[in-house]
Coordinates of C-alpha atoms in Angstrom, one line a residue:
Chain A
M14 CA -88.9 25.8 44.7
L15 CA -86.5 26.3 41.5
A16 CA -84.6 23.9 40.0
T17 CA -81.9 25.9 38.5
D18 CA -78.1 25.2 39.7
A19 CA -77.3 28.8 40.7
T20 CA -79.8 30.3 42.7
P21 CA -80.4 34.0 41.3
Q22 CA -79.3 36.8 43.4
L23 CA -80.6 39.9 44.4
T24 CA -78.5 42.5 43.0
W25 CA -80.4 45.7 44.0
D26 CA -79.5 47.3 40.9
L27 CA -83.3 47.0 39.1
A28 CA -82.3 47.3 36.0
R29 CA -80.1 44.1 36.4
D30 CA -82.4 42.4 38.7
V31 CA -85.5 42.8 36.4
H32 CA -83.4 41.2 33.3
Q33 CA -82.3 38.7 35.4
L34 CA -85.6 37.9 36.2
F35 CA -86.8 37.4 32.7
E36 CA -83.6 35.5 31.8
F37 CA -85.5 32.3 31.5
H38 CA -88.7 31.4 29.5
F39 CA -90.5 29.7 32.1
M40 CA -90.1 33.0 34.1
V41 CA -91.4 35.0 31.3
N42 CA -94.5 32.7 30.7
A43 CA -95.0 32.7 34.5
F44 CA -95.3 37.1 34.0
R45 CA -97.5 36.6 31.2
A46 CA -99.9 33.9 32.8
G47 CA -100.0 35.7 36.0
T48 CA -100.9 39.2 34.3
V49 CA -103.7 37.8 32.4
V50 CA -104.8 36.1 35.6
A51 CA -104.5 38.9 37.7
V52 CA -106.6 41.2 35.6
V53 CA -109.0 38.7 34.6
A54 CA -109.6 37.6 38.6
A55 CA -109.3 41.7 40.3
A56 CA -112.0 42.7 37.7
I57 CA -114.8 39.8 38.1
G58 CA -113.5 39.8 41.9
W59 CA -115.0 43.9 42.0
F60 CA -118.1 42.5 41.4
V61 CA -117.6 39.5 43.8
V62 CA -117.3 41.3 46.5
L63 CA -119.9 43.7 45.5
R64 CA -122.2 40.9 45.4
Q65 CA -120.9 39.2 48.7
Q66 CA -120.5 36.2 46.5
T67 CA -117.1 35.1 48.1
F68 CA -118.3 32.0 49.4
A69 CA -119.2 31.0 45.7
G70 CA -115.8 31.8 44.7
H71 CA -114.4 29.4 47.4
T72 CA -116.6 26.9 46.3
L73 CA -115.9 26.7 43.2
S74 CA -111.9 27.0 43.7
V75 CA -112.1 23.8 45.8
V76 CA -113.8 22.1 43.4
G77 CA -111.4 23.0 40.4
F78 CA -109.0 20.8 42.6
P79 CA -110.1 17.5 41.6
G80 CA -110.8 18.6 38.0
A81 CA -107.0 19.6 37.8
A82 CA -105.7 16.3 39.7
G83 CA -108.1 14.2 37.5
A84 CA -106.8 15.9 34.2
I85 CA -103.4 15.5 35.6
W86 CA -104.3 12.0 36.1
L87 CA -105.6 11.4 33.0
G88 CA -102.6 12.7 31.3
V89 CA -104.7 16.2 30.6
S90 CA -103.2 19.5 30.9
A91 CA -104.5 20.6 34.5
T92 CA -105.6 23.8 32.8
Y93 CA -108.5 21.8 31.3
G94 CA -109.5 20.3 34.3
Y95 CA -109.6 23.7 36.0
F96 CA -112.0 25.4 33.5
A97 CA -114.0 22.2 33.3
F98 CA -114.6 22.0 36.9
C99 CA -115.0 25.3 37.7
I100 CA -117.6 26.4 34.8
A101 CA -119.7 23.2 35.4
A102 CA -119.6 23.9 39.3
A103 CA -120.8 27.1 38.1
L104 CA -123.5 26.0 36.5
V105 CA -124.8 24.0 39.2
I106 CA -124.5 27.0 41.8
A107 CA -126.5 28.8 39.6
L108 CA -129.4 26.4 39.3
V109 CA -129.6 25.8 43.0
P110 CA -132.0 28.4 44.0
R111 CA -130.8 31.3 46.3
G112 CA -132.8 31.5 49.9
R113 CA -132.4 33.5 52.9
G114 CA -132.5 32.4 56.6
R115 CA -133.2 28.7 57.0
A116 CA -133.0 27.7 53.5
F117 CA -129.6 29.3 52.9
S118 CA -128.2 27.7 56.0
E119 CA -129.2 24.5 54.8
E120 CA -127.6 25.5 51.3
S121 CA -124.3 26.0 52.8
A122 CA -124.5 23.1 54.9
V123 CA -125.0 20.7 51.2
I124 CA -122.3 23.2 49.7
G125 CA -119.7 22.3 52.7
T126 CA -120.5 18.7 52.0
I127 CA -119.8 19.0 48.6
Q128 CA -116.4 21.2 49.4
A129 CA -115.0 18.1 51.8
F130 CA -115.8 15.4 49.1
A131 CA -114.3 17.7 46.3
L132 CA -111.3 17.9 48.2
A133 CA -111.0 14.1 49.1
C134 CA -111.8 13.2 45.3
G135 CA -108.7 15.6 44.3
F136 CA -106.5 13.7 47.1
L137 CA -107.5 10.5 45.5
F138 CA -106.7 11.4 42.0
A139 CA -103.6 12.7 43.2
S140 CA -102.4 9.6 44.5
L141 CA -103.6 7.4 41.9
Y142 CA -101.3 9.1 39.6
S143 CA -98.0 8.0 40.2
G144 CA -95.1 10.3 38.9
F145 CA -97.3 13.1 40.9
L146 CA -94.2 14.6 42.8
N147 CA -94.8 17.6 45.0
G148 CA -98.5 17.8 43.1
I149 CA -100.8 18.1 45.4
D150 CA -98.7 21.4 46.9
S151 CA -98.6 23.2 44.2
L152 CA -102.5 22.1 43.0
L153 CA -103.4 23.3 46.6
F154 CA -101.3 26.4 47.2
G155 CA -99.8 27.3 43.7
S156 CA -96.8 27.2 41.2
F157 CA -95.6 29.0 38.4
L158 CA -93.3 26.8 37.1
G159 CA -93.7 24.8 33.8
I160 CA -96.2 27.1 32.1
T161 CA -96.0 26.5 28.5
D162 CA -96.7 28.9 25.8
G163 CA -99.9 27.1 24.7
Q164 CA -101.4 27.3 28.5
V165 CA -100.6 31.0 28.3
L166 CA -102.8 31.6 25.0
T167 CA -105.4 29.6 26.7
L168 CA -105.2 31.8 29.7
L169 CA -105.3 35.1 27.7
V170 CA -107.9 33.8 25.3
V171 CA -110.6 32.4 27.6
G172 CA -109.6 35.4 29.9
A173 CA -110.5 37.6 27.2
G174 CA -113.7 36.0 26.7
A175 CA -114.8 36.6 30.1
L176 CA -113.8 40.2 30.6
A177 CA -115.4 40.8 27.1
V178 CA -118.9 39.3 28.8
L179 CA -118.2 41.5 31.9
I180 CA -117.8 44.6 30.2
V181 CA -121.0 44.0 28.2
I182 CA -123.1 42.9 31.2
G183 CA -121.3 45.0 33.6
R184 CA -123.8 48.2 33.9
P185 CA -127.3 46.1 34.1
L186 CA -125.0 43.8 36.7
L187 CA -123.9 46.4 38.7
F188 CA -127.7 47.6 39.0
A189 CA -129.0 43.9 39.8
S190 CA -126.0 43.4 42.5
V191 CA -127.1 46.6 43.9
D192 CA -130.8 46.8 43.6
A193 CA -132.4 43.4 42.4
D194 CA -136.1 44.8 42.9
V195 CA -136.0 47.8 41.1
A196 CA -133.8 46.4 38.3
S197 CA -136.2 43.8 37.4
A198 CA -138.9 46.0 37.5
R199 CA -137.0 48.4 34.8
G200 CA -136.8 44.9 32.5
I201 CA -133.1 43.9 33.4
P202 CA -133.1 40.1 33.2
V203 CA -131.6 39.6 36.9
R204 CA -131.7 36.1 36.9
V205 CA -130.5 35.4 33.7
L206 CA -127.3 37.9 34.5
S207 CA -126.7 36.2 37.8
V208 CA -126.1 32.7 36.0
V209 CA -123.8 34.7 33.4
F210 CA -121.9 36.1 36.1
L211 CA -121.2 32.6 38.0
V212 CA -120.2 31.0 34.9
V213 CA -117.8 34.1 34.2
L214 CA -116.7 33.7 38.1
G215 CA -116.0 30.1 37.3
V216 CA -114.0 31.1 34.7
A217 CA -111.8 33.6 36.9
V218 CA -111.2 31.1 39.3
A219 CA -109.9 28.4 37.5
E220 CA -107.5 31.0 36.0
A221 CA -106.5 32.2 39.2
S222 CA -106.2 28.4 40.7
Q223 CA -103.3 27.9 38.1
I224 CA -101.1 30.5 39.7
T225 CA -102.3 30.7 43.3
G226 CA -103.2 26.9 43.5
S227 CA -106.9 26.0 44.7
L228 CA -106.8 27.4 48.3
L229 CA -105.1 30.9 47.9
V230 CA -107.4 31.9 45.4
F231 CA -109.0 34.9 47.5
A232 CA -105.2 36.6 46.9
L233 CA -105.7 37.4 43.5
L234 CA -109.9 37.4 43.5
V235 CA -111.1 39.1 46.4
V236 CA -108.3 40.9 48.4
P237 CA -107.6 43.3 45.1
A238 CA -111.4 44.4 45.1
A239 CA -111.6 44.2 48.7
A240 CA -108.6 46.6 49.0
A241 CA -109.8 49.0 46.1
Q242 CA -113.5 49.3 47.6
R243 CA -112.0 50.3 50.9
I244 CA -109.7 53.2 49.8
T245 CA -112.8 54.2 47.2
S246 CA -116.6 53.7 46.8
R247 CA -116.5 55.2 43.0
P248 CA -117.3 52.2 41.0
V249 CA -114.7 53.0 38.0
V250 CA -111.9 53.9 40.2
G251 CA -112.5 50.7 42.6
F252 CA -112.5 48.9 39.4
V253 CA -109.5 49.9 37.8
G254 CA -108.1 50.0 41.3
A255 CA -108.7 46.6 42.1
I256 CA -106.9 45.6 38.6
G257 CA -103.6 47.9 39.4
L258 CA -103.4 46.1 43.1
G259 CA -103.9 42.5 41.4
L260 CA -101.2 43.3 39.1
V261 CA -98.7 44.6 41.7
I262 CA -99.6 41.6 44.2
T263 CA -98.9 38.8 41.2
W264 CA -96.0 41.0 39.8
L265 CA -94.3 41.3 43.7
G266 CA -95.3 37.4 44.4
L267 CA -93.6 36.3 41.2
G268 CA -90.3 38.3 41.6
L269 CA -90.1 37.4 45.5
S270 CA -90.7 34.1 44.8
Y271 CA -87.9 34.0 42.0
Y272 CA -85.5 35.8 44.5
A273 CA -86.3 34.2 47.9
D274 CA -86.8 30.6 48.2
Y275 CA -90.6 30.5 49.2
P276 CA -93.4 29.1 47.4
V277 CA -94.8 32.0 45.3
G278 CA -98.7 31.2 47.0
F279 CA -97.0 31.9 50.1
W280 CA -95.7 35.5 48.6
T281 CA -98.6 36.6 46.6
T282 CA -101.2 35.7 49.6
T283 CA -98.6 37.7 51.8
V284 CA -98.0 41.1 49.4
A285 CA -102.0 40.6 49.1
F286 CA -102.3 40.4 52.6
A287 CA -100.4 43.6 53.5
I288 CA -102.3 45.7 50.8
F289 CA -105.3 44.8 52.2
L290 CA -103.8 45.5 55.9
G291 CA -102.7 48.6 54.2
A292 CA -106.1 50.0 52.7
E293 CA -108.2 49.2 56.1
I294 CA -106.0 51.4 57.7
A295 CA -106.4 54.0 55.0
S296 CA -109.6 53.9 55.0
R297 CA -109.9 53.7 58.7
A298 CA -108.0 57.2 59.0
T299 CA -109.7 58.9 56.2
R300 CA -113.0 58.1 57.5
A301 CA -112.0 59.2 61.0
A302 CA -110.5 62.5 59.6
L303 CA -113.8 63.1 57.5
A304 CA -116.2 62.2 60.4
A305 CA -114.0 65.2 62.1
R306 CA -114.7 67.9 59.2
R307 CA -118.3 66.8 58.1
P308 CA -120.1 68.0 56.4
S309 CA -117.9 67.9 53.2
P310 CA -119.5 69.8 50.8
T311 CA -117.2 68.8 47.6
V312 CA -119.0 67.1 45.2
V313 CA -116.9 65.4 42.7
G314 CA -118.1 63.5 39.6
P315 CA -118.5 59.9 38.9
Chain B
M14 CA -150.1 64.9 25.1
T15 CA -153.7 65.6 23.8
D16 CA -156.3 67.9 26.1
D17 CA -158.6 65.1 26.8
E18 CA -155.6 63.2 28.1
P19 CA -156.5 59.5 29.5
A20 CA -156.7 58.7 33.1
V21 CA -153.0 57.6 34.5
I22 CA -154.5 54.3 36.3
R23 CA -157.7 53.0 35.2
I24 CA -159.0 49.8 36.7
R25 CA -162.2 47.8 36.9
G26 CA -163.4 45.0 39.2
A27 CA -159.8 43.7 39.6
E28 CA -159.1 40.5 41.2
V29 CA -156.0 39.2 42.7
R30 CA -155.4 35.5 43.4
L31 CA -151.9 34.3 44.7
A32 CA -151.1 30.6 45.4
H33 CA -155.2 29.7 45.0
K34 CA -156.3 32.7 47.8
T35 CA -157.9 35.8 46.8
V36 CA -155.5 38.7 47.8
W37 CA -158.7 41.3 46.9
R38 CA -161.5 41.8 44.2
H39 CA -163.6 44.1 42.8
V40 CA -161.3 46.5 43.2
D41 CA -162.0 50.0 41.2
L42 CA -159.5 53.2 40.7
D43 CA -159.3 55.6 39.1
V44 CA -156.5 58.4 39.1
G45 CA -156.1 61.1 36.9
P46 CA -152.8 63.2 35.7
G47 CA -151.0 64.7 38.6
Q48 CA -152.9 63.4 41.6
F49 CA -151.5 62.3 44.9
V50 CA -153.3 58.8 45.3
A51 CA -152.3 56.6 48.6
I52 CA -152.9 53.0 49.1
L53 CA -154.0 52.3 52.6
G54 CA -154.6 49.6 54.7
P55 CA -153.1 47.6 57.2
N56 CA -150.0 44.6 57.1
G57 CA -151.0 41.9 54.9
V58 CA -154.0 43.2 52.8
G59 CA -152.1 43.5 49.8
K60 CA -151.1 47.0 49.2
S61 CA -148.0 46.1 47.4
T62 CA -149.8 43.6 45.4
L63 CA -151.7 46.4 43.9
L64 CA -148.7 48.2 43.2
K65 CA -147.4 45.1 41.2
A66 CA -150.7 45.0 39.4
V67 CA -150.3 48.4 38.3
L68 CA -146.8 47.5 37.3
G69 CA -147.9 44.4 35.6
L70 CA -146.1 41.9 38.0
V71 CA -149.2 40.3 39.1
P72 CA -151.9 39.0 36.5
L73 CA -155.4 39.8 37.2
A74 CA -157.7 36.6 38.0
A75 CA -160.5 39.3 36.6
G76 CA -161.1 42.9 35.7
T77 CA -159.0 45.1 33.7
A78 CA -155.9 47.2 34.7
E79 CA -155.1 50.4 32.4
V80 CA -151.8 52.3 32.8
L81 CA -151.3 55.5 30.9
G82 CA -153.4 54.3 28.5
L83 CA -152.4 50.6 28.0
P84 CA -152.6 47.9 29.7
A85 CA -150.4 47.2 33.3
G86 CA -147.1 46.2 32.3
S87 CA -146.7 48.0 28.9
A88 CA -145.9 51.6 29.9
N89 CA -143.5 50.9 32.8
H90 CA -140.9 52.8 30.5
E91 CA -142.7 55.6 31.6
I92 CA -143.2 54.5 35.5
G93 CA -141.0 55.2 38.4
Y94 CA -141.1 52.3 41.0
L95 CA -139.6 52.2 44.4
P96 CA -140.2 48.9 45.6
Q97 CA -140.4 48.2 49.7
R98 CA -137.3 47.3 51.2
R99 CA -134.8 47.3 54.2
S100 CA -131.9 49.9 54.0
F101 CA -128.9 48.5 52.1
D102 CA -125.8 47.1 53.8
P103 CA -123.8 49.4 55.7
S104 CA -121.1 48.0 53.9
L105 CA -122.1 48.4 50.1
R106 CA -119.4 50.8 48.6
I107 CA -121.2 52.4 46.3
R108 CA -121.9 56.2 46.2
G109 CA -125.2 57.7 46.2
V110 CA -124.6 59.5 43.1
D111 CA -124.0 56.2 41.3
I112 CA -127.2 55.1 42.5
V113 CA -129.2 57.9 40.9
R114 CA -127.3 57.3 37.9
L115 CA -128.1 53.7 37.5
G116 CA -131.9 55.2 37.6
L117 CA -130.7 56.9 34.7
D118 CA -128.9 54.5 32.4
G119 CA -128.5 51.3 34.4
D120 CA -130.2 49.2 31.9
R121 CA -127.8 49.8 29.1
W122 CA -125.6 47.2 28.0
G123 CA -121.9 48.3 27.8
I124 CA -120.0 50.8 29.4
P125 CA -120.9 54.5 29.2
L126 CA -118.4 56.1 27.2
P127 CA -117.0 59.9 27.9
G128 CA -119.2 62.4 25.6
R129 CA -121.9 64.7 25.3
A130 CA -124.3 61.7 26.6
S131 CA -122.0 61.5 29.5
R132 CA -122.2 64.9 30.3
D133 CA -126.0 65.0 29.8
A134 CA -126.2 62.2 32.2
R135 CA -123.9 63.9 35.0
R136 CA -126.0 67.0 34.4
R137 CA -129.8 65.2 35.1
V138 CA -128.0 63.5 38.2
G139 CA -127.0 66.9 39.9
E140 CA -130.4 68.4 38.9
L141 CA -132.0 65.1 40.6
L142 CA -129.9 65.5 43.7
E143 CA -130.4 68.9 44.0
L144 CA -134.4 68.2 43.5
V145 CA -134.5 65.7 46.6
G146 CA -131.6 67.6 48.4
A147 CA -129.2 65.1 48.7
T148 CA -126.3 67.4 46.7
A149 CA -124.2 67.2 50.3
Y150 CA -124.4 63.6 50.9
A151 CA -124.5 62.4 47.3
T152 CA -120.8 61.0 47.3
R153 CA -121.0 59.0 50.6
P154 CA -121.2 55.6 50.2
I155 CA -125.1 54.9 50.4
G156 CA -124.8 52.2 53.0
E157 CA -123.3 54.9 55.4
C158 CA -126.3 57.2 54.8
S159 CA -129.3 57.3 57.2
G160 CA -132.8 56.1 56.1
G161 CA -134.4 59.4 55.0
E162 CA -131.0 59.9 53.2
Q163 CA -131.3 56.8 51.5
Q164 CA -135.3 57.0 51.0
R165 CA -134.3 60.6 49.2
L166 CA -131.7 59.3 46.8
L167 CA -133.9 56.3 46.1
I168 CA -136.9 58.9 44.9
A169 CA -134.0 61.1 42.8
Q170 CA -133.4 57.4 41.2
A171 CA -136.9 56.5 40.4
L172 CA -137.5 59.9 39.0
A173 CA -134.2 60.0 36.6
R174 CA -136.2 59.6 33.7
R175 CA -138.7 61.8 33.9
P176 CA -141.6 59.2 34.9
R177 CA -145.1 60.2 34.3
L178 CA -146.3 57.8 37.3
L179 CA -144.3 57.2 40.7
L180 CA -145.0 53.8 42.0
L181 CA -143.6 54.5 46.0
D182 CA -144.6 51.5 48.1
E183 CA -144.2 52.4 51.9
P184 CA -141.3 55.0 51.7
L185 CA -141.6 56.5 54.9
D186 CA -141.6 52.9 56.7
S187 CA -138.6 52.8 59.3
L188 CA -138.3 56.6 59.2
D189 CA -138.6 58.7 62.2
L190 CA -141.3 61.5 62.5
P191 CA -139.7 64.5 61.3
N192 CA -138.2 62.3 58.2
Q193 CA -141.6 61.2 57.6
A194 CA -142.7 64.7 57.6
S195 CA -139.9 65.6 55.1
V196 CA -140.0 62.6 52.7
A197 CA -143.9 63.1 52.4
A198 CA -143.5 66.8 52.0
L199 CA -141.1 66.2 49.3
V200 CA -143.2 63.6 47.5
A201 CA -145.9 66.3 47.6
R202 CA -143.8 68.9 46.1
I203 CA -142.3 66.8 43.3
C204 CA -145.9 65.5 42.4
R205 CA -147.0 69.1 42.1
D206 CA -143.7 70.8 40.6
E207 CA -142.8 68.2 38.5
D208 CA -146.1 67.1 37.1
V209 CA -145.8 63.5 38.1
T210 CA -148.9 61.5 39.4
V211 CA -148.0 59.5 42.7
L212 CA -149.2 56.4 44.0
I213 CA -147.7 56.0 47.2
V214 CA -148.5 52.8 49.6
A215 CA -148.5 53.7 53.4
H216 CA -149.8 51.9 56.3
D217 CA -150.1 55.4 58.5
V218 CA -152.1 58.0 56.6
N219 CA -151.1 60.6 59.0
P220 CA -147.7 61.9 57.4
I221 CA -149.3 62.4 54.1
L222 CA -152.9 63.2 54.9
G223 CA -152.8 66.7 54.1
Y224 CA -151.6 66.2 50.8
L225 CA -154.0 63.4 49.4
D226 CA -156.5 63.9 46.4
R227 CA -157.7 60.4 47.0
V228 CA -157.1 57.1 48.8
V229 CA -157.6 53.4 48.0
Y230 CA -158.4 51.4 51.0
L231 CA -157.8 47.8 51.4
G232 CA -159.2 45.5 53.6
G233 CA -161.3 42.3 54.1
G234 CA -160.7 41.4 50.4
G235 CA -162.2 44.6 49.0
A236 CA -161.5 48.0 49.2
I237 CA -162.8 51.7 49.4
T238 CA -161.9 54.3 47.2
G239 CA -162.7 58.2 47.1
D240 CA -161.1 61.0 48.6
P241 CA -159.6 60.8 52.2
E242 CA -162.6 62.2 54.3
T243 CA -165.3 60.4 53.0
V244 CA -163.3 57.2 52.9
I245 CA -161.8 57.2 56.5
N246 CA -164.4 56.9 58.6
S247 CA -166.3 54.6 60.9
E248 CA -169.0 53.2 58.7
N249 CA -166.9 52.8 55.9
L250 CA -164.0 50.7 57.3
T251 CA -167.0 48.8 59.5
R252 CA -168.4 47.8 56.5
L253 CA -165.4 47.1 54.7
Y254 CA -164.1 44.6 57.6
G255 CA -167.5 43.4 58.4
A256 CA -166.8 44.1 62.4
P257 CA -166.8 47.0 64.2
I258 CA -163.8 49.4 63.5
E259 CA -164.0 53.3 65.1
V260 CA -162.0 56.3 63.6
L261 CA -161.1 58.7 65.9
R262 CA -159.5 62.4 65.2
T263 CA -157.1 63.7 67.4
S264 CA -157.2 67.1 68.5
T265 CA -154.3 68.0 66.1
G266 CA -156.3 66.4 62.9
R267 CA -154.5 63.1 63.1
I268 CA -156.7 59.7 62.3
V269 CA -156.5 56.7 64.5
V270 CA -158.0 54.0 63.2
V271 CA -159.0 51.3 66.3
G272 CA -160.0 47.7 66.0
Q273 CA -158.6 46.8 62.2
P274 CA -157.2 43.3 62.3
E275 CA -153.6 43.5 61.6
S276 CA -153.3 40.5 59.2
P277 CA -156.4 39.4 58.4
T278 CA -157.0 36.9 55.7
Y279 CA -159.7 36.9 53.5
H280 CA -161.8 33.5 53.4
P281 CA -163.9 33.2 50.6
D282 CA -166.3 30.8 52.5
L283 CA -167.2 34.1 54.7
A284 CA -167.5 36.1 51.5
H285 CA -171.0 36.4 52.1
H286 CA -170.8 39.0 55.0
H287 CA -169.0 41.6 53.0
D288 CA -170.7 40.4 49.2
H289 CA -169.7 43.7 47.9
P290 CA -166.7 45.3 49.7
H291 CA -166.3 48.0 47.5
V292 CA -168.2 51.4 48.0
G293 CA -168.7 53.7 44.4
H294 CA -167.2 56.7 44.7

């Protein structure tokens, strides 16, 4: 993975290891970008898990791949390709009416078809670009090499914008996600919120893709929130917890791939998987313990 | 509020058409403050549609509907509404207390900041949970609560902003008999103690029969309104449907309606059979 002459050695002295980690500017930028992406993806992912829209998240990430490959082929930064394709695809999904039952399965077939075509187009664009060494690997499975200061700034500005929108619409969005009928009777613009949320989701997916690659986006988008919601059903704790777990996954993933010579996508996904597994076991154990001594009379504030 | 308070609901000659078909017409309804009123009838006669007309979510093709002294739809901030539903997804990781809190301030933009407003909100949610008897399970994820527990939490949510009118769409549906009885008793108690007018949709009148001030019986494209004893009898329902209907009383006072079509569709070309299906009240 690394092109440096001397492969960094883990000394097990935390201060020295961390210092060594930030010795190179590309690594500093990787951490900067990773931190921004982890926060944005986990925050938006919390709503994705609550709204059960992981399928939409996957579709957006697959569509991002030809965007990034096409951008590189045209000589533009992959960042713009991800953003343009993910946000455009989010708008298309938002405009397709959502149905249930038979209508939904037809829609799934359409989306599956589009996913296959998107992957094929990405493959074509990557092949057309002749100087594209290992390009497909890093677009599909992630890379932290060569992130420029400008890219970090773009990620930060766009991510902060998406988070600001999420904070403004957060409460009505929660209401609409949990109980759309009552929310709309209360005058909440449920349909508009779902369109806005899909665009925000497109931004989150585009950001996460740049660290994890198109195929491993779930490691930062879905896993932190899924793990947090297994541990707690308190919205604020779960939301903040998801962001915390996202940061742990990203930082550990980057650190491990720096010292151990395996790709960053593998490490982030592995850390994410371990955290999810731990949360699942913890939640089952807690539930079993609670069931043993129910009814529990304690009432805790929100 | 003044002494000569306007009727909570006042509907005159209302007709609703959906997809070019009349759902019902000639519907008149008066509901006074603090009354407990049921909308009855078999599946598919437009009971939920009547609630939506009260909310102004369904336009009237004819007639008028005034709610809390304003045209339907203009006073919705003073209405608590509980739509018909299946239960929450078992995997939904949101606590009952959060569901109730959403009823209080879930439509506000931005995030709640700590402070006095937040403390007041928490206290109000605590009151509501106590009112419906949900305190014991309010911190459990709502998906893990039973149907009766979910229904109590949703009633608390609908009451959060002290509405003057509560619209409940089949709140007893899919509950077992003891839960039907206890949720019905809860709604009746709220109606009495909290001075809330209740309009409830039900396809079985028996769990709420003892509490009702008035019923609206929908069927055959029209409606009969009045007090339960005079409306629900063989003669009225036979006239309403234009087909023989028998109303039986069991020894325990339960009402059994025999012979009503389960899903009647209104055929305009047959309308002359029951030209004036509504009966004065």
